[in-house]
Short mmCIF file of C-alpha atoms in Angstrom, two decimals:
data_model
loop_
_atom_site.label_atom_id
_atom_site.label_comp_id
_atom_site.label_asym_id
_atom_site.label_seq_id
_atom_site.Cartn_x
_atom_site.Cartn_y
_atom_site.Cartn_z
CA MET O 1 87.81 128.45 103.61
CA ASP O 2 91.56 127.81 103.89
CA PRO O 3 93.32 127.51 100.51
CA GLN O 4 95.09 124.51 102.10
CA THR O 5 91.83 122.61 102.26
CA GLN O 6 91.78 122.20 98.54
CA SER O 7 95.47 122.04 97.64
CA SER O 8 96.55 119.47 100.24
CA SER O 9 93.58 117.25 99.48
CA VAL O 10 94.04 114.50 96.95
CA SER O 11 90.49 114.94 95.71
CA THR O 12 90.61 118.59 94.62
CA SER O 13 88.19 119.07 91.76
CA HIS O 14 88.74 121.43 88.86
CA THR O 15 85.11 121.90 87.86
CA ILE O 16 84.78 125.56 86.85
CA SER O 17 81.96 127.42 88.55
CA PRO O 18 80.06 129.92 86.34
CA ASP O 19 80.23 132.73 88.88
CA ILE O 20 84.02 132.37 88.94
CA CYS O 21 84.51 132.13 85.18
CA CYS O 22 82.82 135.48 84.69
CA PHE O 23 85.77 137.09 86.47
CA ALA O 24 88.48 135.02 84.76
CA ASP O 25 89.31 137.68 82.19
CA GLY O 26 89.98 140.27 84.86
CA LEU O 27 92.18 138.16 87.12
CA ASN O 28 95.43 136.32 86.67
CA TYR O 29 95.25 132.55 86.61
CA LYS O 30 96.39 131.91 90.18
CA LYS O 31 93.82 134.24 91.71
CA CYS O 32 91.12 132.83 89.47
CA LYS O 33 92.07 129.29 90.45
CA LEU O 34 91.94 130.10 94.17
CA LEU O 35 88.55 131.77 93.85
CA LYS O 36 87.20 128.93 91.72
CA GLU O 37 88.25 126.22 94.16
CA GLU O 38 87.17 128.19 97.21
CA ASN O 39 83.71 128.70 95.70
CA ARG O 40 83.39 125.02 94.77
CA LEU O 41 84.35 123.79 98.23
CA LEU O 42 82.03 126.30 99.91
CA ASP O 43 79.14 125.10 97.75
CA SER O 44 79.89 121.46 98.51
CA VAL O 45 79.86 122.15 102.24
CA LEU O 46 76.63 124.12 102.12
CA LEU O 47 74.85 121.61 99.89
CA LYS O 48 76.35 118.55 101.65
CA GLU O 49 77.20 117.01 98.31
CA GLU O 50 78.21 113.36 98.38
CA ASN O 51 79.86 111.65 95.46
CA PRO O 52 80.85 107.98 95.92
CA PHE O 53 83.10 108.18 92.89
CA ASP O 54 85.08 111.02 94.47
CA PHE O 55 85.53 108.99 97.66
CA PHE O 56 86.95 105.99 95.82
CA ARG O 57 89.15 108.23 93.72
CA VAL O 58 90.51 109.91 96.87
CA PHE O 59 91.10 106.52 98.47
CA PHE O 60 92.78 105.08 95.37
CA GLU O 61 95.09 108.07 94.84
CA SER O 62 95.89 108.25 98.56
CA ILE O 63 97.04 104.64 98.87
CA ILE O 64 99.27 105.02 95.81
CA ALA O 65 100.82 108.27 97.07
CA GLY O 66 101.20 106.89 100.59
CA ALA O 67 102.85 103.66 99.44
CA MET O 68 105.27 105.54 97.19
CA ALA O 69 106.28 108.05 99.87
CA GLY O 70 106.62 105.41 102.58
CA VAL O 71 108.86 103.10 100.56
CA VAL O 72 111.13 105.89 99.31
CA VAL O 73 111.74 107.42 102.73
CA GLU O 74 112.24 104.06 104.47
CA ALA O 75 114.80 102.85 101.92
CA ALA O 76 116.69 106.15 101.97
CA LEU O 77 116.99 106.54 105.75
CA TYR O 78 117.08 102.97 107.05
CA PRO O 79 120.72 103.12 108.30
CA ILE O 80 119.96 106.14 110.50
CA ASP O 81 116.95 104.34 111.93
CA THR O 82 119.14 101.31 112.69
CA VAL O 83 121.65 103.44 114.63
CA LYS O 84 118.81 105.11 116.54
CA THR O 85 117.29 101.74 117.47
CA ARG O 86 120.61 100.34 118.71
CA LEU O 87 121.28 103.44 120.79
CA GLN O 88 117.88 103.19 122.46
CA ALA O 89 118.09 99.43 123.01
CA ALA O 90 121.50 99.60 124.71
CA ARG O 91 121.08 99.42 128.48
CA GLY O 92 123.43 101.41 130.69
CA GLY O 93 126.76 101.85 128.93
CA GLY O 94 126.18 99.18 126.33
CA LYS O 95 128.24 99.45 123.15
CA VAL O 96 126.53 100.24 119.85
CA VAL O 97 127.65 98.17 116.83
CA LEU O 98 127.74 100.02 113.50
CA LYS O 99 127.73 96.97 111.22
CA GLY O 100 124.78 95.64 109.26
CA LEU O 101 122.96 98.96 109.11
CA TYR O 102 120.65 97.66 106.36
CA SER O 103 119.74 94.52 108.30
CA GLY O 104 116.04 93.77 107.83
CA LEU O 105 115.40 96.37 105.12
CA GLY O 106 113.73 93.98 102.67
CA GLY O 107 111.25 92.61 105.17
CA ASN O 108 110.57 96.08 106.50
CA LEU O 109 109.73 97.46 103.06
CA ALA O 110 107.23 94.64 102.62
CA GLY O 111 105.41 95.97 105.68
CA VAL O 112 105.98 99.70 105.12
CA LEU O 113 104.33 99.68 101.69
CA PRO O 114 100.88 98.46 102.83
CA ALA O 115 101.12 100.34 106.14
CA SER O 116 101.79 103.67 104.42
CA ALA O 117 99.07 102.96 101.87
CA ILE O 118 96.55 102.20 104.63
CA PHE O 119 97.51 105.32 106.58
CA LEU O 120 96.97 107.72 103.68
CA GLY O 121 93.95 105.75 102.50
CA VAL O 122 92.30 106.50 105.86
CA TYR O 123 93.83 109.93 106.51
CA GLU O 124 92.81 111.77 103.34
CA PRO O 125 89.10 110.76 103.24
CA ALA O 126 88.78 111.29 107.01
CA LYS O 127 90.45 114.70 106.76
CA GLN O 128 88.16 115.84 103.97
CA LYS O 129 85.06 114.61 105.77
CA LEU O 130 86.06 116.37 108.98
CA LEU O 131 86.98 119.61 107.20
CA LYS O 132 83.52 119.67 105.67
CA ALA O 133 81.76 118.88 108.95
CA LEU O 134 83.71 121.20 111.28
CA PRO O 135 83.98 125.01 111.36
CA GLU O 136 86.94 126.52 109.56
CA ASN O 137 88.65 127.50 112.82
CA LEU O 138 88.78 123.82 113.83
CA SER O 139 90.85 122.68 110.84
CA ALA O 140 93.72 121.75 113.17
CA PHE O 141 91.41 119.41 115.08
CA ALA O 142 90.39 117.80 111.79
CA HIS O 143 94.05 117.18 110.91
CA LEU O 144 94.85 115.84 114.39
CA THR O 145 91.89 113.46 114.36
CA ALA O 146 92.51 112.23 110.82
CA GLY O 147 96.17 111.59 111.65
CA ALA O 148 95.25 109.56 114.72
CA LEU O 149 92.67 107.53 112.75
CA GLY O 150 95.21 106.81 110.02
CA GLY O 151 97.79 105.75 112.58
CA ALA O 152 95.37 103.44 114.37
CA ALA O 153 94.33 101.73 111.12
CA SER O 154 97.88 101.25 109.85
CA SER O 155 99.16 100.01 113.23
CA LEU O 156 97.78 96.54 112.48
CA VAL O 157 100.52 96.23 109.85
CA ARG O 158 103.10 98.63 111.24
CA VAL O 159 103.53 96.94 114.63
CA PRO O 160 104.54 93.46 113.37
CA THR O 161 106.77 95.17 110.80
CA GLU O 162 108.39 97.29 113.50
CA VAL O 163 108.89 94.33 115.85
CA VAL O 164 110.64 92.26 113.16
CA LYS O 165 112.68 95.23 111.96
CA GLN O 166 113.96 96.21 115.40
CA ARG O 167 114.77 92.62 116.39
CA MET O 168 116.87 92.34 113.23
CA GLN O 169 118.48 95.74 113.75
CA THR O 170 119.65 94.64 117.18
CA GLY O 171 121.14 91.43 115.74
CA GLN O 172 118.62 88.91 117.11
CA PHE O 173 117.70 87.45 113.71
CA ALA O 174 119.34 87.16 110.30
CA SER O 175 116.25 87.40 108.07
CA ALA O 176 112.63 88.57 108.24
CA PRO O 177 111.08 85.11 107.58
CA ALA O 178 113.27 83.55 110.29
CA ALA O 179 112.35 86.36 112.67
CA VAL O 180 108.61 85.86 112.14
CA ARG O 181 108.88 82.08 112.49
CA LEU O 182 110.95 82.14 115.68
CA ILE O 183 108.98 84.96 117.32
CA VAL O 184 105.73 83.06 116.80
CA ALA O 185 107.33 79.81 118.00
CA LYS O 186 108.73 81.32 121.22
CA GLU O 187 106.21 84.03 122.05
CA GLY O 188 103.13 83.06 120.08
CA PHE O 189 101.34 85.27 117.58
CA ARG O 190 101.12 87.95 120.27
CA GLY O 191 104.91 88.27 120.07
CA LEU O 192 104.51 90.03 116.74
CA TYR O 193 102.51 92.71 118.56
CA ALA O 194 104.97 93.13 121.44
CA GLY O 195 104.87 96.70 122.64
CA TYR O 196 101.60 97.37 120.82
CA GLY O 197 100.35 99.65 123.59
CA SER O 198 103.57 101.66 123.67
CA PHE O 199 103.54 101.80 119.87
CA LEU O 200 100.09 103.39 119.92
CA LEU O 201 101.21 105.64 122.79
CA ARG O 202 104.02 106.92 120.58
CA ASP O 203 102.61 106.74 117.06
CA LEU O 204 99.07 108.03 117.50
CA PRO O 205 100.32 111.33 118.98
CA PHE O 206 103.22 111.32 116.50
CA ASP O 207 101.03 110.88 113.43
CA ALA O 208 98.45 113.36 114.67
CA ILE O 209 101.01 116.03 115.63
CA GLN O 210 103.21 115.65 112.55
CA PHE O 211 100.40 115.85 110.03
CA CYS O 212 98.69 118.66 111.92
CA ILE O 213 101.88 120.75 112.03
CA TYR O 214 102.54 120.03 108.36
CA GLU O 215 99.03 120.94 107.23
CA GLN O 216 98.84 124.08 109.39
CA LEU O 217 102.26 125.31 108.24
CA ARG O 218 101.17 124.85 104.65
CA ILE O 219 97.98 126.81 105.29
CA GLY O 220 99.91 129.68 106.84
CA TYR O 221 102.59 129.67 104.14
CA LYS O 222 100.05 129.66 101.32
CA LEU O 223 98.07 132.51 102.86
CA ALA O 224 101.27 134.55 103.21
CA ALA O 225 102.62 133.72 99.75
CA GLN O 226 99.21 133.85 97.99
CA ARG O 227 100.17 130.95 95.76
CA ASP O 228 100.60 127.19 95.66
CA LEU O 229 103.72 125.75 97.25
CA ASN O 230 106.51 124.37 95.09
CA ASP O 231 108.34 121.09 95.68
CA PRO O 232 111.25 122.47 97.77
CA GLU O 233 108.83 124.40 99.99
CA ASN O 234 106.73 121.27 100.64
CA ALA O 235 109.92 119.40 101.52
CA ILE O 236 111.16 122.10 103.92
CA ILE O 237 107.82 122.28 105.72
CA GLY O 238 107.79 118.48 105.96
CA ALA O 239 111.28 118.54 107.50
CA VAL O 240 110.27 121.14 110.11
CA ALA O 241 107.13 119.20 111.03
CA GLY O 242 109.09 115.95 111.31
CA ALA O 243 111.91 117.43 113.42
CA ILE O 244 109.53 119.05 115.91
CA THR O 245 107.43 115.92 116.27
CA GLY O 246 110.47 113.66 116.57
CA THR O 247 111.87 115.75 119.42
CA VAL O 248 108.62 115.87 121.37
CA THR O 249 107.92 112.13 121.09
CA ASN O 250 111.45 110.77 121.68
CA PRO O 251 110.76 109.57 125.27
CA LEU O 252 107.78 107.59 123.98
CA ASP O 253 109.99 106.11 121.28
CA VAL O 254 112.54 104.91 123.84
CA ILE O 255 109.81 103.13 125.82
CA LYS O 256 108.39 101.57 122.66
CA THR O 257 111.82 100.34 121.55
CA ARG O 258 112.66 98.77 124.92
CA LEU O 259 109.35 96.86 125.02
CA MET O 260 109.63 95.67 121.42
CA VAL O 261 113.20 94.36 121.57
CA GLN O 262 113.02 92.63 124.97
CA GLY O 263 111.64 89.43 123.42
CA SER O 264 110.83 86.50 125.72
CA SER O 265 113.15 87.78 128.47
CA LYS O 266 110.39 90.10 129.70
CA GLN O 267 112.67 92.63 131.34
CA TYR O 268 109.71 94.97 131.60
CA LYS O 269 106.17 94.05 132.65
CA GLY O 270 104.53 96.90 130.78
CA ILE O 271 104.70 100.58 129.95
CA LEU O 272 104.68 101.87 133.53
CA ASP O 273 107.19 99.27 134.70
CA CYS O 274 109.43 100.17 131.77
CA VAL O 275 109.31 103.86 132.70
CA ARG O 276 110.06 103.16 136.38
CA THR O 277 112.90 100.74 135.59
CA ILE O 278 114.58 103.13 133.16
CA MET O 279 114.36 106.01 135.62
CA ARG O 280 115.68 103.87 138.49
CA GLU O 281 118.55 102.22 136.63
CA GLU O 282 119.57 104.86 134.09
CA GLY O 283 118.01 108.16 135.08
CA THR O 284 115.65 110.45 133.19
CA HIS O 285 118.32 111.33 130.62
CA ALA O 286 117.89 107.81 129.19
CA PHE O 287 114.60 108.96 127.66
CA LEU O 288 116.63 111.21 125.38
CA LYS O 289 118.71 108.33 124.03
CA GLY O 290 118.90 108.33 120.26
CA ILE O 291 117.32 111.78 120.00
CA GLY O 292 120.04 113.01 117.62
CA PRO O 293 119.64 110.24 115.03
CA ARG O 294 115.87 110.25 115.57
CA VAL O 295 115.41 113.98 114.89
CA LEU O 296 117.82 113.77 111.95
CA TRP O 297 116.05 110.69 110.60
CA ILE O 298 112.53 112.07 111.00
CA GLY O 299 113.46 115.57 109.87
CA ILE O 300 115.05 114.34 106.65
CA GLY O 301 112.36 111.68 106.42
CA GLY O 302 109.62 114.30 106.70
CA SER O 303 111.25 116.25 103.90
CA ILE O 304 111.42 113.20 101.63
CA PHE O 305 108.04 111.76 102.64
CA PHE O 306 105.99 114.90 102.19
CA GLY O 307 107.96 115.94 99.12
CA VAL O 308 107.32 112.60 97.41
CA LEU O 309 103.73 112.54 98.70
CA GLU O 310 102.79 115.93 97.27
CA LYS O 311 104.59 115.27 93.99
CA THR O 312 102.82 111.92 93.57
CA LYS O 313 99.46 113.52 94.37
CA GLN O 314 100.11 116.22 91.76
CA MET O 315 101.02 113.62 89.13
CA LEU O 316 97.89 111.59 89.87
CA ALA O 317 95.73 114.73 89.82
CA LYS O 318 96.99 115.60 86.33
CA LYS O 319 95.69 112.26 85.07
CA ARG O 320 92.11 113.01 86.12
CA PRO O 321 89.75 113.43 83.15
CA GLU O 322 88.28 116.70 84.45
CA ASN O 323 91.68 118.39 84.38
CA HIS O 324 91.59 118.40 80.60
CA ASN O 325 88.60 120.73 80.83
CA SER O 326 90.71 123.37 82.59
CA PHE O 327 93.30 123.53 79.82
CA TYR O 328 91.95 126.67 78.20
CA LEU O 329 91.68 128.43 81.55
CA LYS O 330 95.38 127.88 82.08
CA GLN O 331 96.14 129.53 78.76
CA GLU O 332 94.59 132.84 79.87
#
């Protein structure tokens, strides 16, 4: 069983197994801890243990950690995201304005908080369930699937938030409430979900790939280092995962941005028409627009997001009642 399975999971238990404790005196704490958790997880898989309390605890801790990480990274990197959006939205040789880089931040945070909470609230339980059900060599598939499920669930909140945010970033509206009101008035409720298909086309692969790369890098690093990762290491791995994923999915992001900011003008009839029009009018290089700010934004964002996420999960784990039972083990 991968050491990552227990350390990256919010629901890691610290119940001490008797057959592990008998070796505690002969091993240092870190080795004992790894053996203890590996044995516990193996037993739970073999016995198909189900604990409703554990599920709700995982869900509760996940939504808190997700909300915290999402809000922090969005507030910190919003100006870079604004520049990226304006670069992608500019048609042909359109000029990019560098004023009002925090336009729409307040309304966006109101959507990012629940969206991030929903994502992690779905991702962590789904990941744990899949890791238990699938063979060890399919852990990457478990991470990919859980990431896609989390992205699909959170898209119901993320898409309207993204539509309002990008309309404000491109100067179409002055405030989030005004944006929502006018979008609904001109385009109907469906206007808030403009570009929903392209959003899923971009974000489902993005979420799945980013979290899979992050989780797999952590597994490999932990196996090589034979210890838990520290905060800087989590942040660096998050940055690498974010930068790789941001580069690969940039063309999808350009398509999504064009469809979301077009409003009632309907310059594009859909995803395929958008692709054809961009290629005809601007060439294939247009799909790389904004790649610099995007990779920078997502790379730094991955560092902050996963760093805050893991730190929050650690803090919440320390508050679990069962952790007090492991105090004396840590003293050995």
